[in-house]
Short mmCIF file of C-alpha atoms and ligand atoms in Angstrom, two decimals:
data_model
loop_
_atom_site.label_atom_id
_atom_site.label_comp_id
_atom_site.label_asym_id
_atom_site.label_seq_id
_atom_site.Cartn_x
_atom_site.Cartn_y
_atom_site.Cartn_z
CA MET A 1 60.01 22.61 22.46
CA LYS A 2 59.80 19.47 24.62
CA SER A 3 62.57 16.90 24.15
CA ILE A 4 62.47 13.14 24.42
CA TYR A 5 65.18 10.49 24.19
CA ILE A 6 63.91 7.09 23.03
CA THR A 7 66.16 4.02 23.13
CA THR A 8 66.02 0.46 21.86
CA PRO A 9 68.03 -2.11 23.76
CA ILE A 10 71.37 -2.77 22.10
CA TYR A 11 71.34 -6.14 20.39
CA TYR A 12 73.71 -9.03 21.01
CA VAL A 13 75.83 -9.79 18.01
CA ASN A 14 75.94 -13.54 18.53
CA ALA A 15 73.31 -14.07 15.81
CA LYS A 16 71.56 -12.27 12.98
CA PRO A 17 68.47 -10.16 13.74
CA HIS A 18 65.04 -11.78 13.62
CA ILE A 19 61.48 -10.47 13.91
CA GLY A 20 61.78 -10.21 17.72
CA HIS A 21 64.65 -7.72 17.42
CA ALA A 22 62.97 -5.91 14.53
CA TYR A 23 59.87 -5.54 16.71
CA THR A 24 61.55 -3.56 19.51
CA THR A 25 63.15 -1.29 16.92
CA ILE A 26 59.93 -0.75 14.95
CA VAL A 27 57.98 0.06 18.12
CA CYS A 28 60.58 2.70 19.05
CA ASP A 29 60.51 4.18 15.57
CA VAL A 30 56.71 4.40 15.50
CA PHE A 31 56.72 6.09 18.88
CA ALA A 32 59.52 8.45 17.78
CA ARG A 33 57.64 9.46 14.62
CA LEU A 34 54.48 10.04 16.62
CA CYS A 35 56.36 12.20 19.13
CA ARG A 36 57.84 14.28 16.30
CA MET A 37 54.33 14.80 14.91
CA LEU A 38 53.23 15.96 18.35
CA GLY A 39 55.98 18.58 18.37
CA TYR A 40 58.74 16.85 20.34
CA ASP A 41 62.42 17.19 19.62
CA VAL A 42 63.32 13.48 19.49
CA LYS A 43 66.57 11.61 19.90
CA LEU A 44 66.26 7.94 18.88
CA SER A 45 69.11 5.53 19.47
CA THR A 46 69.83 1.88 18.78
CA GLY A 47 72.96 -0.25 18.43
CA THR A 48 74.77 -3.46 19.25
CA ASP A 49 76.01 -5.09 22.46
CA GLU A 50 79.27 -6.74 21.49
CA HIS A 51 81.22 -7.82 24.56
CA GLY A 52 81.02 -10.83 26.83
CA LYS A 53 81.58 -14.51 27.05
CA LYS A 54 78.75 -15.45 24.69
CA ILE A 55 80.11 -13.36 21.83
CA GLU A 56 83.67 -14.49 22.47
CA GLN A 57 82.46 -18.09 22.29
CA SER A 58 80.34 -17.61 19.14
CA ALA A 59 83.36 -16.01 17.46
CA SER A 60 85.67 -18.82 18.46
CA ASN A 61 83.11 -21.42 17.29
CA SER A 62 83.21 -19.74 13.89
CA GLY A 63 87.01 -19.55 13.99
CA ILE A 64 86.99 -15.75 13.75
CA GLU A 65 88.51 -13.03 15.96
CA PRO A 66 85.82 -11.52 18.22
CA GLN A 67 86.27 -8.02 16.77
CA LYS A 68 85.84 -9.20 13.19
CA PHE A 69 82.89 -11.36 14.24
CA ALA A 70 81.25 -8.38 15.98
CA ASP A 71 81.97 -6.09 13.01
CA ASP A 72 80.19 -8.46 10.62
CA ILE A 73 77.05 -9.02 12.68
CA SER A 74 76.81 -5.43 13.88
CA LYS A 75 76.77 -4.41 10.22
CA ILE A 76 73.82 -6.71 9.56
CA PHE A 77 71.89 -5.01 12.39
CA ARG A 78 72.84 -1.59 11.07
CA ASP A 79 71.89 -2.48 7.50
CA LEU A 80 68.49 -3.65 8.71
CA LEU A 81 67.58 -0.12 9.85
CA PRO A 82 66.96 1.44 6.40
CA ILE A 83 65.18 -1.75 5.34
CA LEU A 84 62.75 -1.29 8.25
CA ASN A 85 62.65 2.46 7.58
CA ILE A 86 63.95 3.45 11.01
CA THR A 87 64.70 7.12 11.76
CA ASN A 88 67.42 6.62 14.37
CA ASP A 89 69.77 9.47 15.21
CA ASP A 90 72.59 7.26 16.47
CA PHE A 91 73.87 3.71 16.24
CA ILE A 92 76.10 2.78 19.14
CA ARG A 93 78.51 -0.14 19.27
CA THR A 94 79.96 -1.12 22.65
CA THR A 95 83.33 -1.79 20.99
CA GLU A 96 83.65 1.86 19.90
CA PRO A 97 86.32 3.97 21.66
CA ARG A 98 83.70 6.61 22.64
CA HIS A 99 81.79 3.95 24.55
CA LYS A 100 84.75 2.28 26.24
CA LYS A 101 85.80 5.70 27.49
CA THR A 102 82.35 6.31 28.97
CA VAL A 103 82.30 2.90 30.69
CA LYS A 104 85.70 3.51 32.28
CA HIS A 105 84.68 6.96 33.43
CA PHE A 106 81.40 5.69 34.87
CA TRP A 107 83.27 2.90 36.70
CA LYS A 108 85.69 5.41 38.21
CA ILE A 109 82.82 7.58 39.44
CA LEU A 110 81.09 4.60 41.09
CA LYS A 111 84.40 3.62 42.68
CA GLU A 112 85.20 7.15 43.90
CA LYS A 113 81.78 7.38 45.51
CA GLY A 114 82.50 4.17 47.39
CA TYR A 115 80.05 1.86 45.69
CA ILE A 116 82.60 -0.57 44.21
CA TYR A 117 84.79 -2.87 46.29
CA LEU A 118 87.06 -5.83 45.59
CA GLY A 119 85.79 -9.07 47.07
CA GLU A 120 85.60 -12.75 46.32
CA TYR A 121 83.11 -14.64 44.29
CA SER A 122 82.47 -18.28 45.11
CA GLY A 123 80.30 -20.84 43.51
CA TRP A 124 80.13 -24.08 41.58
CA TYR A 125 82.04 -23.46 38.39
CA ASP A 126 81.22 -25.33 35.17
CA ILE A 127 84.63 -25.45 33.52
CA ARG A 128 83.39 -26.45 30.07
CA ASN A 129 80.76 -23.71 29.95
CA GLU A 130 82.71 -21.21 32.04
CA ALA A 131 79.77 -20.26 34.22
CA TYR A 132 79.04 -20.19 37.95
CA PHE A 133 76.01 -21.81 39.55
CA ASP A 134 74.49 -21.90 43.02
CA GLU A 135 74.34 -25.19 44.89
CA SER A 136 70.57 -25.19 44.38
CA GLU A 137 70.95 -25.04 40.59
CA LEU A 138 73.05 -28.20 40.28
CA VAL A 139 71.49 -31.26 38.67
CA ASP A 140 72.88 -34.64 39.85
CA GLY A 141 76.10 -32.98 40.94
CA LYS A 142 76.62 -31.37 37.52
CA SER A 143 75.83 -27.90 36.22
CA PRO A 144 72.40 -27.37 34.62
CA LEU A 145 74.33 -27.20 31.33
CA GLY A 146 75.67 -30.72 31.91
CA GLY A 147 79.31 -29.81 32.67
CA GLU A 148 81.45 -31.12 35.55
CA VAL A 149 81.65 -28.56 38.36
CA GLN A 150 84.16 -27.59 40.99
CA PHE A 151 83.88 -25.16 43.89
CA LEU A 152 85.93 -22.06 43.08
CA THR A 153 86.63 -18.73 44.65
CA GLU A 154 88.01 -15.85 42.61
CA ALA A 155 88.67 -12.15 43.09
CA CYS A 156 85.86 -10.01 41.77
CA TYR A 157 84.62 -6.43 42.00
CA PHE A 158 81.20 -5.88 43.51
CA PHE A 159 78.68 -3.08 43.27
CA LYS A 160 76.93 -2.30 46.57
CA LEU A 161 73.48 -3.05 45.26
CA SER A 162 72.33 -4.06 48.74
CA ALA A 163 72.49 -0.38 49.75
CA PHE A 164 69.80 0.58 47.21
CA GLY A 165 66.74 -1.51 48.12
CA ASP A 166 64.94 1.20 50.10
CA ARG A 167 65.92 4.00 47.72
CA LEU A 168 64.62 2.01 44.77
CA LEU A 169 61.33 1.17 46.49
CA LYS A 170 60.86 4.84 47.39
CA PHE A 171 61.69 5.83 43.82
CA TYR A 172 59.07 3.43 42.40
CA GLU A 173 56.52 4.74 44.86
CA GLU A 174 57.16 8.35 43.89
CA ASN A 175 57.31 7.59 40.18
CA THR A 176 54.28 5.43 39.69
CA GLU A 177 54.66 5.29 35.91
CA PHE A 178 58.34 4.32 35.98
CA ILE A 179 57.81 0.66 35.10
CA TYR A 180 55.25 -0.01 32.43
CA PRO A 181 53.13 -2.12 32.43
CA VAL A 182 52.51 -2.19 36.16
CA GLN A 183 52.50 -6.01 36.44
CA ARG A 184 56.24 -5.97 35.73
CA LYS A 185 56.72 -3.47 38.55
CA ASN A 186 55.23 -5.93 41.04
CA GLU A 187 57.75 -8.57 39.94
CA ILE A 188 60.62 -6.14 40.56
CA ILE A 189 59.28 -5.07 43.95
CA SER A 190 58.99 -8.64 45.16
CA PHE A 191 62.52 -9.34 43.92
CA ILE A 192 63.77 -6.43 46.06
CA ASN A 193 61.69 -7.54 49.01
CA ARG A 194 63.43 -10.93 48.96
CA GLY A 195 66.63 -8.99 49.77
CA LEU A 196 69.20 -7.50 47.40
CA LYS A 197 72.70 -8.91 47.36
CA ASP A 198 75.72 -6.99 46.09
CA LEU A 199 76.26 -7.51 42.39
CA ALA A 200 79.40 -9.02 40.84
CA ILE A 201 80.44 -6.49 38.18
CA SER A 202 83.75 -7.83 36.90
CA ARG A 203 84.93 -11.09 35.36
CA THR A 204 88.34 -12.68 35.02
CA THR A 205 87.33 -15.83 33.16
CA PHE A 206 87.49 -14.18 29.71
CA ASN A 207 89.00 -11.09 28.08
CA TRP A 208 86.46 -9.86 25.57
CA GLY A 209 85.25 -6.74 27.36
CA VAL A 210 86.20 -3.32 28.67
CA PRO A 211 89.19 -3.68 31.04
CA VAL A 212 88.53 -2.51 34.58
CA PRO A 213 90.41 0.77 35.19
CA ASP A 214 93.66 0.10 37.10
CA ASP A 215 93.07 -3.66 37.20
CA PRO A 216 93.02 -4.96 33.62
CA LYS A 217 92.94 -8.65 34.63
CA HIS A 218 89.23 -7.97 35.08
CA VAL A 219 86.74 -6.97 32.41
CA VAL A 220 83.59 -5.00 33.21
CA TYR A 221 80.40 -7.10 33.58
CA VAL A 222 78.61 -7.03 30.27
CA TRP A 223 75.35 -5.53 31.61
CA LEU A 224 77.12 -2.61 33.29
CA ASP A 225 78.98 -2.08 30.02
CA ALA A 226 75.80 -2.38 27.91
CA LEU A 227 73.50 -0.18 30.01
CA THR A 228 76.07 2.60 29.95
CA ASN A 229 75.49 2.90 26.17
CA TYR A 230 72.53 5.16 26.94
CA LEU A 231 74.90 7.67 28.52
CA THR A 232 77.51 7.35 25.76
CA VAL A 233 74.90 8.25 23.15
CA ASN A 234 73.94 11.25 25.23
CA GLY A 235 77.50 12.58 25.18
CA TYR A 236 78.60 11.54 28.69
CA PRO A 237 81.13 12.23 30.22
CA GLU A 238 81.91 15.34 28.10
CA ASN A 239 78.25 16.28 28.50
CA GLU A 240 78.69 15.87 32.24
CA ASP A 241 75.59 17.45 33.71
CA GLN A 242 73.09 14.82 32.59
CA ASN A 243 70.64 15.91 35.31
CA ASN A 244 70.08 19.16 33.46
CA ASP A 245 70.22 17.66 30.00
CA LYS A 246 66.99 18.09 28.04
CA TYR A 247 67.12 14.54 26.63
CA TRP A 248 68.22 12.77 29.81
CA GLN A 249 65.37 14.36 31.75
CA ASN A 250 62.95 12.54 29.50
CA VAL A 251 64.58 9.27 28.52
CA ILE A 252 62.36 6.28 27.76
CA HIS A 253 63.95 2.83 27.46
CA PHE A 254 61.91 0.32 25.45
CA VAL A 255 62.81 -3.28 26.34
CA GLY A 256 61.56 -6.85 26.05
CA LYS A 257 60.04 -8.25 29.25
CA GLU A 258 63.03 -10.50 30.04
CA ILE A 259 65.37 -7.54 30.50
CA VAL A 260 63.17 -5.34 32.69
CA ARG A 261 65.14 -6.19 35.82
CA PHE A 262 68.40 -4.90 34.34
CA HIS A 263 66.77 -1.65 33.27
CA ALA A 264 64.39 -1.02 36.14
CA LEU A 265 66.56 -2.16 39.04
CA TYR A 266 70.30 -2.37 38.30
CA TRP A 267 70.36 0.64 35.97
CA PRO A 268 68.64 3.16 38.31
CA ALA A 269 70.82 1.88 41.15
CA PHE A 270 74.03 2.46 39.14
CA LEU A 271 72.77 5.90 38.16
CA MET A 272 71.74 6.84 41.71
CA ALA A 273 75.22 5.80 42.86
CA ALA A 274 76.72 8.21 40.31
CA ASN A 275 74.26 10.98 41.28
CA ILE A 276 72.58 10.84 37.89
CA ILE A 277 68.79 10.84 37.78
CA PRO A 278 67.19 7.52 36.73
CA PRO A 279 65.38 7.28 33.41
CA LYS A 280 61.85 8.54 33.10
CA GLN A 281 60.31 5.24 32.14
CA ILE A 282 61.04 1.60 31.30
CA VAL A 283 58.47 0.35 28.80
CA SER A 284 58.40 -3.37 28.26
CA HIS A 285 56.81 -5.52 25.61
CA GLY A 286 56.05 -9.22 25.24
CA TRP A 287 57.54 -11.82 22.96
CA TRP A 288 56.95 -13.08 19.52
CA LEU A 289 56.38 -16.77 19.78
CA SER A 290 56.58 -19.43 17.18
CA GLU A 291 54.61 -22.55 18.04
CA GLY A 292 54.28 -21.41 21.63
CA GLU A 293 58.02 -20.84 22.21
CA LYS A 294 59.98 -17.59 22.25
CA MET A 295 61.42 -17.03 18.81
CA SER A 296 65.16 -17.49 19.14
CA LYS A 297 68.07 -18.71 17.10
CA SER A 298 68.82 -21.59 19.42
CA LEU A 299 65.31 -23.00 18.92
CA GLY A 300 65.62 -22.60 15.15
CA ASN A 301 62.17 -20.99 14.88
CA VAL A 302 63.08 -17.47 13.79
CA GLN A 303 61.40 -15.36 11.12
CA ASP A 304 63.55 -13.10 8.97
CA PRO A 305 62.32 -9.49 8.79
CA VAL A 306 64.26 -8.83 5.59
CA LYS A 307 62.29 -11.42 3.64
CA TYR A 308 59.00 -9.83 4.66
CA CYS A 309 60.21 -6.35 3.72
CA LYS A 310 61.47 -7.54 0.34
CA LEU A 311 58.24 -9.28 -0.54
CA PHE A 312 55.62 -6.99 0.98
CA GLY A 313 57.41 -3.75 1.92
CA SER A 314 58.44 -2.39 5.31
CA ASP A 315 55.09 -0.61 5.77
CA ALA A 316 53.28 -3.94 5.70
CA LEU A 317 55.63 -5.53 8.23
CA ARG A 318 55.45 -2.52 10.54
CA TYR A 319 51.67 -2.51 10.42
CA PHE A 320 51.42 -6.21 11.11
CA VAL A 321 53.74 -6.33 14.11
CA LEU A 322 52.12 -3.36 15.78
CA ARG A 323 48.57 -4.49 15.16
CA GLU A 324 48.98 -8.18 15.90
CA LEU A 325 50.73 -8.07 19.27
CA SER A 326 48.80 -6.51 22.09
CA PHE A 327 51.66 -4.45 23.53
CA GLY A 328 53.00 -6.07 26.68
CA SER A 329 51.59 -9.55 25.88
CA ASP A 330 53.07 -12.38 23.84
CA GLY A 331 51.78 -13.18 20.38
CA ASN A 332 52.24 -15.60 17.56
CA PHE A 333 53.92 -14.70 14.32
CA SER A 334 52.54 -16.51 11.32
CA LEU A 335 52.53 -15.92 7.60
CA SER A 336 48.81 -16.64 7.43
CA GLY A 337 48.15 -14.01 10.12
CA PHE A 338 50.32 -11.55 8.23
CA ILE A 339 48.54 -12.07 4.92
CA GLY A 340 45.14 -11.97 6.62
CA ARG A 341 45.71 -8.55 8.19
CA TYR A 342 47.43 -7.16 5.13
CA ASN A 343 44.63 -8.11 2.77
CA SER A 344 41.74 -7.16 4.99
CA ILE A 345 43.08 -3.85 6.32
CA LEU A 346 45.78 -2.41 4.10
CA ALA A 347 44.62 -3.75 0.73
CA ASN A 348 40.84 -3.84 1.23
CA ALA A 349 39.65 -1.42 3.88
CA TYR A 350 42.20 1.39 3.58
CA GLY A 351 43.79 0.85 0.14
CA ASN A 352 40.45 0.39 -1.61
CA LEU A 353 38.93 3.38 0.12
CA CYS A 354 41.72 5.61 -1.18
CA SER A 355 41.67 4.29 -4.72
CA ARG A 356 37.87 4.31 -4.92
CA VAL A 357 37.56 7.90 -3.73
CA PHE A 358 40.52 9.26 -5.70
CA SER A 359 39.36 7.69 -8.95
CA LEU A 360 35.84 9.11 -8.49
CA VAL A 361 37.33 12.57 -7.99
CA LYS A 362 39.42 12.13 -11.11
CA LYS A 363 36.68 10.72 -13.31
CA ASN A 364 33.62 12.59 -12.12
CA CYS A 365 35.08 15.95 -11.06
CA ASN A 366 38.07 16.27 -13.38
CA GLY A 367 40.31 15.89 -10.34
CA HIS A 368 39.07 19.11 -8.74
CA ILE A 369 36.90 19.42 -5.64
CA LYS A 370 35.99 22.30 -3.30
CA ARG A 371 34.97 22.57 0.32
CA PRO A 372 31.15 22.36 0.56
CA SER A 373 29.60 25.83 0.73
CA ASP A 374 26.23 24.81 2.22
CA THR A 375 25.50 23.64 5.71
CA LEU A 376 26.41 19.97 6.03
CA LYS A 377 23.77 17.29 6.43
CA GLU A 378 23.33 15.33 9.61
CA GLU A 379 24.89 12.20 8.08
CA ASP A 380 27.96 14.24 7.06
CA THR A 381 28.56 15.74 10.48
CA SER A 382 28.05 12.46 12.27
CA PHE A 383 30.60 10.82 9.95
CA ILE A 384 33.11 13.65 10.52
CA THR A 385 32.58 13.57 14.28
CA GLY A 386 33.05 9.79 14.26
CA VAL A 387 36.40 10.15 12.52
CA ASP A 388 37.54 13.01 14.79
CA THR A 389 36.63 11.09 17.92
CA SER A 390 38.47 7.96 16.72
CA VAL A 391 41.53 10.04 15.88
CA GLN A 392 41.58 11.63 19.34
CA GLU A 393 41.16 8.25 21.02
CA ALA A 394 43.89 6.77 18.81
CA ILE A 395 46.37 9.46 19.86
CA SER A 396 45.75 8.91 23.56
CA LEU A 397 46.12 5.14 23.15
CA ALA A 398 49.40 5.51 21.26
CA LYS A 399 50.73 7.84 23.96
CA LYS A 400 50.06 4.99 26.42
CA TYR A 401 51.85 2.48 24.15
CA ALA A 402 48.59 0.65 23.33
CA PHE A 403 49.69 0.41 19.71
CA SER A 404 47.32 -2.33 18.62
CA ARG A 405 44.32 -0.49 20.02
CA TYR A 406 45.52 2.73 18.41
CA LEU A 407 45.43 1.01 15.03
CA GLU A 408 42.06 -0.52 15.85
CA LYS A 409 40.67 3.02 16.26
CA ILE A 410 42.07 4.03 12.90
CA GLU A 411 40.58 0.90 11.35
CA TYR A 412 37.26 1.95 12.85
CA ALA A 413 37.54 5.43 11.32
CA THR A 414 38.35 3.75 7.98
CA SER A 415 35.28 1.56 8.26
CA LEU A 416 33.14 4.66 8.91
CA ALA A 417 34.50 6.14 5.68
CA ASN A 418 33.73 2.98 3.73
CA GLN A 419 30.19 2.90 5.12
CA TYR A 420 29.74 6.55 4.18
CA VAL A 421 30.76 5.89 0.55
CA ASP A 422 28.54 2.82 0.32
CA PHE A 423 25.59 4.65 1.78
CA GLN A 424 25.97 7.99 -0.06
CA LYS A 425 26.79 6.37 -3.43
CA PRO A 426 28.41 9.53 -4.85
CA TRP A 427 28.84 7.88 -8.29
CA ALA A 428 25.05 7.71 -8.69
CA LEU A 429 24.71 11.51 -8.25
CA LYS A 430 26.84 12.51 -11.20
CA GLU A 431 23.89 13.44 -13.41
CA THR A 432 21.21 14.17 -10.82
CA ASN A 433 23.08 16.20 -8.20
CA PRO A 434 26.72 16.89 -9.13
CA LYS A 435 27.12 19.48 -6.36
CA ARG A 436 26.16 16.99 -3.67
CA MET A 437 28.47 14.43 -5.26
CA GLN A 438 31.34 16.91 -5.03
CA ASP A 439 30.54 17.74 -1.40
CA ILE A 440 30.55 14.06 -0.45
CA LEU A 441 33.89 13.49 -2.18
CA PHE A 442 35.47 16.51 -0.50
CA ILE A 443 34.31 15.32 2.92
CA LEU A 444 35.74 11.88 2.15
CA VAL A 445 39.09 13.18 0.95
CA GLU A 446 39.42 15.31 4.08
CA GLN A 447 38.70 12.34 6.35
CA ILE A 448 41.18 10.17 4.39
CA TYR A 449 43.74 12.89 4.99
CA LYS A 450 43.17 12.76 8.77
CA ILE A 451 43.22 8.97 8.84
CA THR A 452 46.43 8.90 6.79
CA LYS A 453 48.19 11.31 9.11
CA MET A 454 47.41 8.96 11.95
CA LEU A 455 48.78 6.04 9.96
CA TYR A 456 51.99 7.86 9.06
CA PRO A 457 54.07 6.67 12.06
CA VAL A 458 53.29 3.05 11.16
CA ILE A 459 53.22 3.08 7.34
CA PRO A 460 55.36 6.13 6.53
CA ILE A 461 56.11 5.32 2.88
CA ALA A 462 52.52 4.88 1.73
CA ALA A 463 51.20 7.60 4.04
CA GLU A 464 53.59 10.24 2.70
CA LYS A 465 52.58 9.38 -0.86
CA ILE A 466 48.90 9.77 -0.03
CA LEU A 467 49.33 12.94 2.03
CA LYS A 468 51.34 14.52 -0.77
CA HIS A 469 48.80 13.40 -3.32
CA ILE A 470 46.03 15.19 -1.44
CA ASN A 471 48.04 18.19 -0.24
CA PRO A 472 51.46 18.90 -1.78
CA THR A 473 52.28 21.21 1.15
CA TYR A 474 51.32 18.73 3.91
CA GLU A 475 53.21 18.86 7.18
CA LEU A 476 53.97 15.92 9.43
CA LYS A 477 52.26 17.55 12.38
CA ILE A 478 49.15 16.60 14.27
CA GLU A 479 46.86 19.64 14.38
CA ASP A 480 43.98 20.01 16.83
CA ASP A 481 41.70 21.04 14.02
CA GLU A 482 43.01 19.16 10.99
CA LYS A 483 41.73 20.75 7.78
CA LEU A 484 42.54 20.70 4.11
CA GLN A 485 42.80 23.77 1.94
CA ASP A 486 39.39 24.83 0.50
CA SER A 487 40.14 23.55 -2.95
CA VAL A 488 41.87 20.26 -3.75
CA ASP A 489 43.30 18.90 -6.99
CA ILE A 490 44.02 15.22 -7.17
CA GLY A 491 44.36 12.47 -9.69
CA GLU A 492 44.44 8.73 -9.45
CA LEU A 493 47.17 7.13 -7.42
CA GLU A 494 49.17 3.98 -8.07
CA MET A 495 47.95 0.99 -6.11
CA LEU A 496 49.89 1.09 -2.82
CA PHE A 497 48.82 -2.18 -1.27
CA PRO A 498 48.13 -4.75 -3.99
CA LYS A 499 46.28 -7.75 -2.62
CA ILE A 500 48.52 -10.71 -1.78
CA ASP A 501 47.50 -13.97 -3.34
CA ALA A 502 48.59 -16.55 -0.78
CA LYS A 503 49.39 -18.90 -3.60
CA ASP A 504 51.81 -16.41 -5.16
CA GLY A 505 54.99 -18.08 -6.32
CA GLY A 506 57.02 -15.73 -4.10
CA LEU A 507 55.66 -17.21 -0.91
CA ASP A 508 57.36 -20.55 -1.14
CA VAL A 509 60.49 -18.94 0.31
CA PHE A 510 58.75 -19.27 3.66
CA THR A 511 58.57 -22.40 5.71
CA ASP A 512 55.62 -21.16 7.72
CA ASP A 513 52.62 -23.08 9.05
N1 MSP B 1 72.02 -7.04 24.78
C1 MSP B 1 70.90 -7.15 25.62
C2 MSP B 1 70.27 -5.79 25.84
C3 MSP B 1 71.19 -4.75 26.43
S1 MSP B 1 70.40 -3.21 26.54
C4 MSP B 1 71.38 -2.29 27.47
C5 MSP B 1 69.87 -8.07 24.98
N2 MSP B 1 70.00 -8.28 23.69
S2 MSP B 1 69.06 -9.26 22.81
O1 MSP B 1 69.59 -9.19 21.48
O2 MSP B 1 68.99 -10.56 23.41
O3 MSP B 1 67.62 -8.67 22.88
C6 MSP B 1 67.35 -7.37 22.50
C7 MSP B 1 65.87 -7.10 22.42
O4 MSP B 1 65.24 -7.97 21.47
C8 MSP B 1 65.16 -7.32 23.75
O5 MSP B 1 64.29 -6.24 24.00
C9 MSP B 1 64.39 -8.57 23.51
O6 MSP B 1 63.23 -8.65 24.28
C10 MSP B 1 64.07 -8.46 22.03
N3 MSP B 1 63.70 -9.76 21.51
C11 MSP B 1 64.52 -10.82 21.25
N4 MSP B 1 63.74 -11.89 20.94
C12 MSP B 1 62.43 -11.54 21.02
C13 MSP B 1 61.22 -12.15 20.66
N5 MSP B 1 61.14 -13.39 20.26
N6 MSP B 1 60.10 -11.37 20.69
C14 MSP B 1 60.13 -10.03 20.99
N7 MSP B 1 61.26 -9.44 21.33
C15 MSP B 1 62.37 -10.23 21.62
O7 MSP B 1 69.00 -8.53 25.70
#
């Protein structure tokens, strides 16, 4: 069995999760469920990134100890997972002892191999905001954050990043799919071509972090700490031989576009320095915008995923975010867009198809249908071929992370099924040709089954109900030649996607457009 290790970034605990964070996690879960259906042994991890100046400051602004502050917000991220219906195998916190141990070990290895040295860091220091800036970043002699600056020099550990430019370029050349999409790769390559400087990987201006081994005045730079989570989850250092580990050999990091550089440049360089093979792929997505700006707490334009799940269910939210954003590009999140897609696709096209067909089987065939015994008509085979082709195309698109286009193919297959019902009018054949009516309904139920399997990774709750309704012994596997048993017993099914009336009282909880 092939193995795959899928990771979300670990989320900062300086604020509660919003739709942007939920999106990365949902994408990873959909991909993980699809991989399981394709026969992979999957490890899916997520977690929280809890160290660093920003968190220390947020905690002190709230008058709380950093650990307590991190505990509270990390719990909110963790509690969101069942609400979004995420099938993660691990939840890692950077404040856990297992992680701190891994970071210290990893540091020691980099040091032993000669890639860490003690040097001096100089720059214009904004005392109020405790951050360094280059001369070129200053605005009217002050820091870009408005604070008074002074030129400071402090002791600092460096990682010899400058030694990795050529190795990284060679690695990208040999692994053409490493950075996805390719446009992001060009950005990284030009960054390297401008010349790599050594990277400051310790700080002495705050304490909230993993102490540097043998020099605890310093704490480990938060990105070195955070990236190492992927090794902690994979059992390092006890599981020492990562290069022969079945998960590590096929690890895919999903990230937002703003953190590609950390994952596609710093991370492989750290790993190369430790003689550990770089990840298989860095897959990056775009941003959810609200009125043209990145959704973020500081701009006050965030959408709360929990509200959407409570009102419309996690399936509906998962479907919307995957379908609406063309993976890799930015997109706008709006309540009107959400309701539009929900009503037209889940309630009307797919939901109605299922209830229409199931209730005809119940009413006109006493809930019992059999595989047609005669040769199929031309219109039947062209419908079936249309569905099969769309399903095949959908799978290849999903494997390439084109999630919106994957759902578009499934929507197309659904529209073929609706056209087939409208055209064949099985209800009108009850008296005149009951056998043909039964054949048509069987063909429809079998196509609904295939379509539903393809929808399972995105809308798992509804899909499992429908699959079970049609075939109590269904398996969550994608078969080359998907078929139902020759005889099917089904009844009516509760309405899974009731239409949303935009004027519903419940919607006034939103302050959307
Ligand atoms: N802690 C780092 C990641 C360390 S991974 C070793 C971090 N955290 S974050 O909380 O700021 O962001 C985590 C993820 O959420 C990123 O992939 C980021 O792109 C995603 N999103 C945060 N806001 C977003 C949107 N508005 N839209 C889409 N995703 C965005 O970076």
